[in-house]
């Protein structure tokens, strides 16, 4: 493990998820600042997620076919920066929709391929993945707190420039990362991707990935607006987002021990059940700060334990030559669910209100728990 390029890998995750920390809490707020309705905001937020349904599979196939994963990561990072910079040209709905689609097509090329590179550097020691990935959470925390304070002092008009700076950081960190290839031979060469996909529990897992991300739709699209209208300041809202990610970091630090003691099936089921509880609390009791804080701590389960267990499941379920496609399908199904979540919450937010919108999210997470309980086989930790 002395040869593990820990800080190089970690720096990439820091900048990549710093970008997520600048978009998840504030993108809808920026579109609201531009004067768009809840339905239009939901559509604009859904576009990058819809691209996540398509782009990772294209880039995943290309990465598996060529083996040039790091080149894809670097190309995707540069093109993300260039295409998003088009936002400075115009702010109409059609133009912003095009910018969202273009930059997302390249942005979603990056992470699935980088996950394969990271796991290749780890050389099968998957439990150490969380120790590297937690730096992504730290990047998210730094960004969400800093931008929350910044937007209290300055206008949201500076928001696009802040995103461009973070995207430049992704480009620079990608140039610092050394390449690595996954080991060959952990599955028979004749066993293809589709055959592995039909293994027991694999399709059920991917369906539950979509349900989990669909349940996050109201959270990522409207939580900031929801809390702002309940009277919370932008600085406090940024801190509340950070509380969730601090809990996520602590969970990542503990995941190697958790996965050594509990099966992936049990970790996933617990994550889904706690997600169902979290959305009910956010939809009905967010005006109570102590309940809101508890709901944010549950981010440790709804993202932290879920994502770490999901990455481990994908890595275990596919051979070396199918790792890129397996990770890409994970990203694509997450994008499908996220897009559906953003769309339905955009249309229901004004029509049904926050409580019912979050209740639908809770039902989606509960359905995922039931499917995993029925369809996924118990595995040894």
Short mmCIF file of N, CA and C in Angstrom, two decimals, residues 140 212 215-216 219-220 223 227 240-245 247-248 270-286 291-304 358-359 361-363 365:
data_model
loop_
_atom_site.label_atom_id
_atom_site.label_comp_id
_atom_site.label_asym_id
_atom_site.label_seq_id
_atom_site.Cartn_x
_atom_site.Cartn_y
_atom_site.Cartn_z
N UNK A 140 -17.14 18.62 -0.63
CA UNK A 140 -18.55 19.03 -0.61
C UNK A 140 -18.80 19.97 0.57
N UNK A 212 -33.73 4.64 -5.12
CA UNK A 212 -33.06 5.44 -4.10
C UNK A 212 -32.79 6.85 -4.60
N UNK A 215 -35.89 8.91 -4.85
CA UNK A 215 -36.32 9.42 -3.54
C UNK A 215 -35.56 10.67 -3.14
N UNK A 216 -34.35 10.87 -3.70
CA UNK A 216 -33.57 12.07 -3.40
C UNK A 216 -34.02 13.28 -4.22
N UNK A 219 -35.12 16.37 -2.33
CA UNK A 219 -34.01 16.82 -1.48
C UNK A 219 -33.02 17.66 -2.28
N UNK A 220 -32.56 17.12 -3.40
CA UNK A 220 -31.55 17.82 -4.19
C UNK A 220 -32.13 19.00 -4.98
N UNK A 223 -34.70 21.33 -1.43
CA UNK A 223 -34.47 21.49 0.01
C UNK A 223 -34.04 22.90 0.36
N UNK A 227 -36.17 25.24 2.88
CA UNK A 227 -35.67 25.76 4.15
C UNK A 227 -35.64 27.29 4.16
N UNK A 240 -26.37 23.35 7.34
CA UNK A 240 -27.21 22.16 7.46
C UNK A 240 -26.86 21.12 6.39
N UNK A 241 -26.59 21.56 5.17
CA UNK A 241 -26.10 20.65 4.14
C UNK A 241 -24.78 20.03 4.60
N UNK A 242 -23.92 20.84 5.20
CA UNK A 242 -22.62 20.34 5.65
C UNK A 242 -22.77 19.31 6.75
N UNK A 243 -23.74 19.48 7.64
CA UNK A 243 -23.98 18.50 8.71
C UNK A 243 -24.20 17.11 8.11
N UNK A 244 -25.01 17.06 7.05
CA UNK A 244 -25.27 15.78 6.40
C UNK A 244 -24.01 15.15 5.85
N UNK A 245 -23.15 15.97 5.27
CA UNK A 245 -21.95 15.42 4.65
C UNK A 245 -20.89 15.08 5.70
N UNK A 247 -21.68 13.77 8.55
CA UNK A 247 -22.15 12.44 8.94
C UNK A 247 -21.75 11.40 7.90
N UNK A 248 -21.79 11.79 6.63
CA UNK A 248 -21.36 10.91 5.54
C UNK A 248 -19.88 10.57 5.66
N UNK A 270 -30.81 -1.37 5.40
CA UNK A 270 -30.82 -0.34 6.44
C UNK A 270 -30.77 1.06 5.82
N UNK A 271 -29.98 1.22 4.77
CA UNK A 271 -29.87 2.52 4.09
C UNK A 271 -31.22 2.95 3.52
N UNK A 272 -31.93 2.03 2.89
CA UNK A 272 -33.22 2.35 2.29
C UNK A 272 -34.26 2.70 3.36
N UNK A 273 -34.30 1.95 4.44
CA UNK A 273 -35.29 2.19 5.49
C UNK A 273 -35.04 3.54 6.18
N UNK A 274 -33.79 3.87 6.41
CA UNK A 274 -33.48 5.16 7.03
C UNK A 274 -33.75 6.32 6.07
N UNK A 275 -33.59 6.07 4.77
CA UNK A 275 -33.96 7.09 3.78
C UNK A 275 -35.45 7.38 3.84
N UNK A 276 -36.26 6.32 3.94
CA UNK A 276 -37.72 6.51 4.02
C UNK A 276 -38.08 7.37 5.23
N UNK A 277 -37.42 7.13 6.36
CA UNK A 277 -37.67 7.94 7.56
C UNK A 277 -37.21 9.38 7.35
N UNK A 278 -36.06 9.55 6.72
CA UNK A 278 -35.50 10.89 6.54
C UNK A 278 -36.41 11.78 5.73
N UNK A 279 -36.96 11.25 4.63
CA UNK A 279 -37.80 12.10 3.78
C UNK A 279 -39.09 12.50 4.49
N UNK A 280 -39.64 11.60 5.31
CA UNK A 280 -40.83 11.96 6.08
C UNK A 280 -40.53 13.11 7.04
N UNK A 281 -39.38 13.05 7.69
CA UNK A 281 -39.01 14.11 8.64
C UNK A 281 -38.80 15.44 7.93
N UNK A 282 -38.12 15.43 6.78
CA UNK A 282 -37.87 16.67 6.06
C UNK A 282 -39.15 17.28 5.52
N UNK A 283 -40.08 16.45 5.10
CA UNK A 283 -41.31 16.97 4.53
C UNK A 283 -42.29 17.50 5.55
N UNK A 284 -42.26 16.97 6.77
CA UNK A 284 -43.29 17.30 7.75
C UNK A 284 -42.80 18.10 8.95
N UNK A 285 -41.51 18.00 9.28
CA UNK A 285 -41.05 18.59 10.54
C UNK A 285 -39.80 19.45 10.39
N UNK A 286 -39.52 19.96 9.19
CA UNK A 286 -38.28 20.71 8.96
C UNK A 286 -38.26 22.04 9.69
N UNK A 291 -35.10 18.32 14.82
CA UNK A 291 -35.52 17.24 13.91
C UNK A 291 -34.79 17.37 12.58
N UNK A 292 -34.63 18.61 12.11
CA UNK A 292 -33.92 18.85 10.86
C UNK A 292 -32.46 18.39 10.96
N UNK A 293 -31.83 18.65 12.11
CA UNK A 293 -30.46 18.20 12.32
C UNK A 293 -30.37 16.68 12.30
N UNK A 294 -31.33 16.02 12.96
CA UNK A 294 -31.34 14.56 12.97
C UNK A 294 -31.53 14.01 11.55
N UNK A 295 -32.44 14.64 10.79
CA UNK A 295 -32.68 14.19 9.42
C UNK A 295 -31.42 14.34 8.57
N UNK A 296 -30.66 15.40 8.80
CA UNK A 296 -29.42 15.59 8.04
C UNK A 296 -28.35 14.58 8.45
N UNK A 297 -28.31 14.20 9.71
CA UNK A 297 -27.37 13.17 10.15
C UNK A 297 -27.66 11.85 9.44
N UNK A 298 -28.92 11.61 9.10
CA UNK A 298 -29.28 10.38 8.39
C UNK A 298 -28.69 10.31 6.98
N UNK A 299 -28.07 11.40 6.53
CA UNK A 299 -27.36 11.36 5.24
C UNK A 299 -26.24 10.33 5.29
N UNK A 300 -25.76 10.02 6.49
CA UNK A 300 -24.76 8.96 6.65
C UNK A 300 -25.24 7.65 6.06
N UNK A 301 -26.56 7.41 6.16
CA UNK A 301 -27.12 6.17 5.61
C UNK A 301 -27.61 6.35 4.19
N UNK A 302 -28.33 7.44 3.92
CA UNK A 302 -28.97 7.59 2.62
C UNK A 302 -27.97 7.80 1.49
N UNK A 303 -26.78 8.31 1.82
CA UNK A 303 -25.73 8.35 0.80
C UNK A 303 -24.50 7.55 1.22
N UNK A 304 -23.97 7.78 2.44
CA UNK A 304 -22.69 7.19 2.82
C UNK A 304 -22.66 5.68 2.75
N UNK A 358 -42.36 14.97 -0.40
CA UNK A 358 -41.38 14.15 0.33
C UNK A 358 -41.95 12.79 0.73
N UNK A 359 -43.28 12.71 0.92
CA UNK A 359 -43.89 11.42 1.25
C UNK A 359 -43.77 10.44 0.07
N UNK A 361 -41.31 10.45 -2.00
CA UNK A 361 -39.91 10.03 -1.93
C UNK A 361 -39.72 8.93 -0.89
N UNK A 362 -40.39 9.05 0.24
CA UNK A 362 -40.29 8.04 1.29
C UNK A 362 -40.81 6.69 0.80
N UNK A 363 -41.90 6.69 0.06
CA UNK A 363 -42.46 5.44 -0.47
C UNK A 363 -41.49 4.78 -1.45
N UNK A 365 -38.17 4.93 -1.40
CA UNK A 365 -37.11 4.30 -0.62
C UNK A 365 -37.61 3.04 0.07
#
